[in-house]
Coordinates of C-alpha atoms in Angstrom, one line a residue:
Chain A
X1 CA -90.3 -20.9 -32.8
X2 CA -90.4 -24.3 -34.4
X3 CA -86.7 -24.0 -35.2
X4 CA -85.8 -23.9 -31.4
X5 CA -87.1 -27.5 -31.0
X6 CA -84.7 -30.4 -31.2
X7 CA -86.3 -32.3 -34.0
X8 CA -86.6 -36.1 -33.4
X9 CA -84.4 -38.1 -35.6
X10 CA -84.8 -41.8 -35.9
X11 CA -81.6 -42.3 -33.9
X12 CA -83.1 -40.2 -31.1
X13 CA -86.2 -42.2 -31.0
X14 CA -84.3 -45.5 -31.0
X15 CA -81.8 -44.7 -28.3
X16 CA -83.6 -42.4 -25.9
X17 CA -84.3 -42.7 -23.1
X18 CA -81.7 -45.1 -21.7
X19 CA -84.0 -47.1 -19.4
X20 CA -81.3 -48.3 -17.0
X21 CA -80.2 -44.8 -16.4
X22 CA -83.8 -43.6 -16.0
X23 CA -84.5 -46.3 -13.5
X24 CA -81.4 -45.6 -11.6
X25 CA -82.0 -41.8 -11.5
X26 CA -85.7 -41.4 -11.4
X27 CA -87.0 -44.6 -9.9
X28 CA -84.4 -45.1 -7.2
X29 CA -82.9 -48.1 -9.0
X30 CA -86.2 -50.0 -8.4
X31 CA -87.4 -51.8 -11.5
X32 CA -90.8 -52.5 -9.8
X33 CA -91.3 -48.8 -9.1
X34 CA -90.6 -48.1 -12.8
X35 CA -92.9 -50.9 -13.9
X36 CA -95.9 -49.7 -11.8
X37 CA -95.4 -46.1 -12.8
X38 CA -95.0 -46.9 -16.5
X39 CA -98.2 -49.0 -16.2
X40 CA -100.1 -46.1 -14.7
X41 CA -98.7 -43.8 -17.4
X42 CA -99.6 -46.2 -20.3
X43 CA -103.2 -46.6 -19.0
X44 CA -103.7 -42.9 -19.2
X45 CA -102.1 -42.1 -22.6
X46 CA -105.5 -41.4 -24.2
X47 CA -106.4 -39.0 -21.4
X48 CA -103.0 -37.2 -21.7
X49 CA -103.3 -36.7 -25.4
X50 CA -107.0 -36.0 -25.3
X51 CA -106.5 -33.3 -22.7
X52 CA -104.2 -31.4 -25.0
X53 CA -106.3 -32.1 -28.2
X54 CA -109.6 -31.3 -26.4
X55 CA -108.2 -28.0 -25.1
X56 CA -106.9 -27.0 -28.5
X57 CA -110.3 -27.8 -30.2
X58 CA -112.1 -25.8 -27.6
X59 CA -109.6 -23.0 -27.9
X60 CA -109.3 -23.0 -24.1
X61 CA -106.0 -21.5 -23.1
X62 CA -106.4 -22.4 -19.4
X63 CA -107.2 -26.0 -20.2
X64 CA -104.3 -26.3 -22.6
X65 CA -101.9 -24.9 -20.0
X66 CA -103.2 -27.4 -17.5
X67 CA -103.1 -30.4 -19.8
X68 CA -99.6 -29.6 -21.2
X69 CA -98.2 -28.9 -17.8
X70 CA -99.7 -32.2 -16.4
X71 CA -98.3 -34.2 -19.3
X72 CA -94.9 -32.6 -18.9
X73 CA -94.9 -33.5 -15.2
X74 CA -95.8 -37.1 -16.1
X75 CA -93.2 -37.3 -18.8
X76 CA -90.5 -35.9 -16.6
X77 CA -90.5 -39.2 -14.6
X78 CA -89.3 -41.0 -17.7
X79 CA -87.1 -38.2 -19.2
X80 CA -87.8 -38.4 -23.0
X81 CA -86.1 -35.1 -24.0
X82 CA -87.7 -34.7 -27.4
X83 CA -91.3 -35.2 -26.1
X84 CA -90.5 -33.0 -23.2
X85 CA -89.2 -30.2 -25.5
X86 CA -92.3 -30.3 -27.6
X87 CA -94.8 -30.4 -24.8
X88 CA -92.9 -27.6 -23.1
X89 CA -93.3 -25.6 -26.4
X90 CA -97.0 -26.2 -26.3
X91 CA -97.3 -25.0 -22.7
X92 CA -95.2 -21.9 -23.5
X93 CA -97.4 -21.2 -26.5
X94 CA -100.5 -21.6 -24.4
X95 CA -99.2 -19.4 -21.7
X96 CA -98.6 -16.7 -24.3
X97 CA -102.1 -17.2 -25.7
X98 CA -100.7 -18.4 -29.0
X99 CA -103.2 -21.2 -29.7
X100 CA -102.3 -21.5 -33.4
X101 CA -98.7 -22.0 -32.6
X102 CA -99.7 -24.6 -29.9
X103 CA -101.9 -26.3 -32.5
X104 CA -98.9 -26.6 -34.9
X105 CA -96.9 -28.3 -32.2
X106 CA -99.7 -30.6 -31.3
X107 CA -99.6 -32.6 -34.6
X108 CA -95.9 -33.1 -34.2
X109 CA -96.2 -33.9 -30.6
X110 CA -98.8 -36.7 -31.2
X111 CA -96.3 -38.6 -33.3
X112 CA -93.4 -38.1 -30.9
X113 CA -95.6 -39.1 -28.0
X114 CA -96.9 -42.2 -29.7
X115 CA -93.3 -43.2 -30.5
X116 CA -92.4 -42.7 -26.9
X117 CA -95.4 -44.8 -25.7
X118 CA -94.3 -47.7 -27.9
X119 CA -90.8 -47.5 -26.4
X120 CA -92.1 -47.3 -22.8
X121 CA -94.4 -50.1 -23.4
X122 CA -91.6 -52.3 -24.8
X123 CA -89.4 -51.3 -21.9
X124 CA -92.0 -52.2 -19.3
X125 CA -92.5 -55.6 -20.9
X126 CA -88.8 -56.1 -21.1
X127 CA -88.4 -55.4 -17.4
X128 CA -91.3 -57.7 -16.5
X129 CA -89.3 -60.6 -17.8
Chain B
X1 CA -95.2 -41.9 9.6
X2 CA -98.4 -41.4 7.5
X3 CA -97.8 -39.3 4.4
X4 CA -100.5 -37.8 2.3
X5 CA -100.0 -37.6 -1.5
X6 CA -102.2 -35.3 -3.5
X7 CA -101.7 -35.5 -7.3
X8 CA -104.2 -35.8 -10.1
X9 CA -101.6 -37.6 -12.3
X10 CA -101.9 -41.4 -11.8
X11 CA -98.2 -42.1 -12.8
X12 CA -96.9 -39.5 -10.3
X13 CA -99.1 -40.9 -7.6
X14 CA -97.8 -44.4 -8.3
X15 CA -94.2 -43.3 -8.2
X16 CA -94.5 -41.3 -5.0
X17 CA -96.6 -44.1 -3.3
X18 CA -93.9 -46.7 -4.2
X19 CA -91.1 -44.5 -3.1
X20 CA -92.6 -43.5 0.2
X21 CA -93.7 -47.1 1.0
X22 CA -90.1 -48.2 0.3
X23 CA -88.9 -45.6 2.8
X24 CA -91.3 -47.3 5.4
X25 CA -94.1 -44.7 5.4
X26 CA -97.8 -45.3 5.4
X27 CA -99.4 -43.5 2.4
X28 CA -102.8 -41.9 1.9
X29 CA -103.6 -40.9 -1.6
X30 CA -105.8 -38.1 -2.8
X31 CA -106.6 -37.4 -6.5
X32 CA -107.4 -33.7 -6.3
X33 CA -107.1 -30.6 -4.1
X34 CA -110.5 -30.8 -2.6
X35 CA -109.9 -34.4 -1.4
X36 CA -106.5 -33.4 0.0
X37 CA -108.0 -30.4 1.9
X38 CA -110.7 -32.6 3.4
X39 CA -108.1 -35.3 4.4
X40 CA -105.7 -32.7 5.9
X41 CA -108.3 -31.0 8.1
X42 CA -109.9 -34.2 9.3
X43 CA -109.3 -35.4 13.0
X44 CA -106.9 -38.1 12.0
X45 CA -105.1 -36.2 9.3
X46 CA -101.6 -37.3 8.1
X47 CA -99.0 -34.9 9.5
X48 CA -96.8 -34.9 6.3
X49 CA -98.3 -34.0 2.9
X50 CA -96.8 -33.9 -0.6
X51 CA -99.2 -31.8 -2.7
X52 CA -98.9 -31.1 -6.4
X53 CA -99.0 -27.5 -7.4
X54 CA -101.4 -27.8 -10.3
X55 CA -104.5 -29.8 -9.5
X56 CA -108.2 -29.6 -10.4
X57 CA -110.7 -28.3 -7.8
X58 CA -108.0 -26.7 -5.6
X59 CA -104.4 -26.1 -6.5
X60 CA -101.6 -27.0 -4.2
X61 CA -101.4 -23.4 -3.1
X62 CA -105.1 -23.2 -2.4
X63 CA -104.8 -26.4 -0.3
X64 CA -101.9 -24.8 1.7
X65 CA -103.8 -21.6 2.3
X66 CA -106.9 -23.3 3.4
X67 CA -105.2 -25.9 5.6
X68 CA -103.2 -23.2 7.3
X69 CA -106.5 -21.6 8.4
X70 CA -106.9 -24.6 10.8
X71 CA -103.5 -26.2 11.1
X72 CA -100.1 -24.6 11.9
X73 CA -96.9 -25.4 9.9
X74 CA -95.5 -27.4 12.9
X75 CA -98.6 -29.6 13.1
X76 CA -98.7 -30.5 9.4
X77 CA -95.6 -30.4 7.2
X78 CA -96.7 -29.6 3.6
X79 CA -94.4 -30.0 0.6
X80 CA -95.5 -28.6 -2.7
X81 CA -94.5 -30.4 -5.9
X82 CA -93.7 -28.2 -8.8
X83 CA -91.9 -28.3 -12.1
X84 CA -91.2 -24.6 -11.5
X85 CA -88.0 -23.6 -9.9
X86 CA -88.2 -19.9 -10.2
X87 CA -87.4 -18.1 -6.9
X88 CA -90.7 -16.1 -7.0
X89 CA -92.7 -19.3 -7.3
X90 CA -90.9 -20.7 -4.3
X91 CA -91.6 -17.5 -2.4
X92 CA -95.3 -17.7 -3.4
X93 CA -95.5 -21.3 -2.2
X94 CA -93.9 -20.6 1.1
X95 CA -96.1 -17.5 1.6
X96 CA -99.2 -19.7 1.0
X97 CA -98.1 -21.9 4.0
X98 CA -96.0 -24.6 2.4
X99 CA -93.1 -25.8 4.6
X100 CA -90.9 -27.0 1.7
X101 CA -90.7 -27.8 -2.0
X102 CA -90.1 -30.8 -4.2
X103 CA -89.4 -30.7 -7.9
X104 CA -90.0 -33.3 -10.6
X105 CA -88.4 -35.6 -11.4
X106 CA -87.9 -36.8 -7.9
X107 CA -84.5 -37.8 -6.6
X108 CA -84.3 -40.4 -3.9
X109 CA -81.8 -38.7 -1.7
X110 CA -83.7 -35.4 -1.9
X111 CA -87.1 -36.9 -1.3
X112 CA -85.8 -38.9 1.7
X113 CA -84.1 -35.9 3.2
X114 CA -87.1 -33.6 2.8
X115 CA -89.6 -36.1 4.1
X116 CA -87.2 -36.9 7.0
X117 CA -86.9 -33.2 7.9
X118 CA -90.7 -33.1 8.0
X119 CA -90.9 -36.1 10.3
X120 CA -88.3 -34.6 12.6
X121 CA -90.3 -31.4 12.9
X122 CA -93.6 -33.2 13.5
X123 CA -92.0 -35.6 16.1
X124 CA -90.4 -32.6 17.9
X125 CA -93.8 -30.9 18.0
X126 CA -95.5 -34.0 19.3
X127 CA -92.8 -34.3 22.0
X128 CA -93.5 -30.7 23.1
X129 CA -97.2 -31.4 23.3
X130 CA -96.6 -34.0 26.0
X131 CA -95.6 -31.2 28.3
X132 CA -98.2 -28.8 27.1
X133 CA -101.4 -30.6 28.2
X134 CA -102.7 -31.6 31.6
X135 CA -100.6 -34.2 33.4
X136 CA -102.2 -36.1 36.3
X137 CA -99.9 -36.1 39.3
X138 CA -100.3 -37.6 42.8
X139 CA -100.7 -34.7 45.3
X140 CA -98.8 -36.7 48.0
X141 CA -96.0 -38.8 46.4
X142 CA -95.7 -36.7 43.2
X143 CA -95.9 -39.8 41.0
X144 CA -97.2 -39.0 37.6
X145 CA -99.6 -41.1 35.4
X146 CA -98.2 -41.7 32.0
X147 CA -100.2 -42.2 28.7
X148 CA -100.3 -46.0 29.4
X149 CA -102.1 -45.3 32.7
X150 CA -99.1 -46.4 34.8
X151 CA -97.8 -44.3 37.7
X152 CA -94.2 -43.5 37.5
X153 CA -91.7 -41.2 39.2
X154 CA -91.8 -37.6 37.9
X155 CA -88.1 -37.7 37.0
X156 CA -88.5 -41.0 35.2
X157 CA -91.5 -39.5 33.2
X158 CA -89.5 -36.4 32.2
X159 CA -86.5 -38.5 31.2
X160 CA -88.7 -40.8 29.1
X161 CA -90.4 -37.9 27.3
X162 CA -87.5 -35.5 26.8
X163 CA -83.8 -35.4 26.3
X164 CA -83.3 -34.1 29.9
X165 CA -81.3 -36.3 32.3
X166 CA -81.2 -35.8 36.1
X167 CA -78.2 -35.6 38.4
X168 CA -78.9 -35.9 42.1
X169 CA -77.9 -33.3 44.6
X170 CA -79.5 -31.4 47.6
X171 CA -80.9 -28.0 47.8
X172 CA -79.9 -25.8 50.9
X173 CA -83.2 -26.3 52.7
X174 CA -83.3 -30.1 52.3
X175 CA -79.5 -30.4 53.1
X176 CA -80.0 -28.4 56.3
X177 CA -83.0 -30.4 57.2
X178 CA -81.2 -33.7 56.5
X179 CA -78.2 -32.5 58.6
X180 CA -80.4 -31.5 61.5
X181 CA -82.2 -34.9 61.4
X182 CA -78.8 -36.6 61.3
X183 CA -77.4 -34.6 64.3
X184 CA -80.6 -35.2 66.2
X185 CA -80.3 -38.9 65.6
X186 CA -76.7 -38.9 66.8
X187 CA -77.6 -37.0 70.0
X188 CA -80.4 -39.5 70.6
X189 CA -78.0 -42.4 70.3
X190 CA -75.6 -40.7 72.7
X191 CA -78.4 -40.3 75.3

C-alpha cells in the first residue's frame, strides 16, 4: 500500500544520504572507489529508469521484477532509503503481478530517483575537488 | 589471486573491481552469466568467482550449476551475490554449487574474510595437487625433480611443499646394518 512508504520530505532529500558515512561503510572509506562507482551509476541512469518504464509499458512482470531488482541492487551501494523503499515496493508489486500498483509507484519513483541522481552527481563532483 | 566478477550492473562491477584490486587481487570482469560460464570453464579460469544472482542470459544459480558439471567446489570457489537473505534462498544457492554468499551492500571486512577463505581453500587444494600427480624421482639416489626442473632431496621437496618437517632417526634394519658395519670396522682395525 502506498501508505506504507515513507514519503520523501524536502528535509529527507536534502539530508540523505550522508556521503561521508556512505563512503565509510559501503566504499571502505575510499573516496576514489565511491567516485568511480558513482560515475558508473550516473552513466546508466537512463538505462535504470528505462528498464522499469519499459517493463511497465510492455506489461512484462518478469522484466519489471528484473529491472526493479537490478536498480535496487545498484542503489543499495549508496543507501538512499526513500528511493530504495519505493523501488522495493515496485519489485514487490511486480512479484505479486500487480502491474497497476507498480505503475502508480513508478511516477513517484521517477521524481525521487531524479532527486537522488542530482544529489549523487553533486557529491561526486564535491569529492573530485 | 585472480578473481572473476560477474554482474550486469556497471556500478556494482566498478565497486567490486576497485575493492578487490585494493585487496591485491587481479580481477576479470564478466557482464552476464554466459560470459561468466565461458570464463569459468576455460583452461585458465580464475579460481575465485563472485557471481550476481540475477543476471541476463544465465542467472548466478545457472552459472553455478553448469560450472559444477565440470569443476568441483574445491577447484573453483564461487560466491553468489544476492540482496536476498532468506534461509531458503541461501540453501537453494548452496545446493546449486555455490561455496558462499555475499549480500549487498558489501562490507569491507566481510568481503575480505569471504574472499580470503576462498583463497585458503584453493591454495590448500593446489598444495594437495602437488602430491597427487606424477613426480619424477631418481631410481638410484632418490633425488626428486621439482617444478623448476632442479633435483633436490626427497625430504627437502616434501618440506618445501607441505607443512611436514623431518626429524632424523634410524629404523631397526638400518641401525643393525650400521652397527654391524661399525663392529666390522673395529675388528679390521684390531687385526
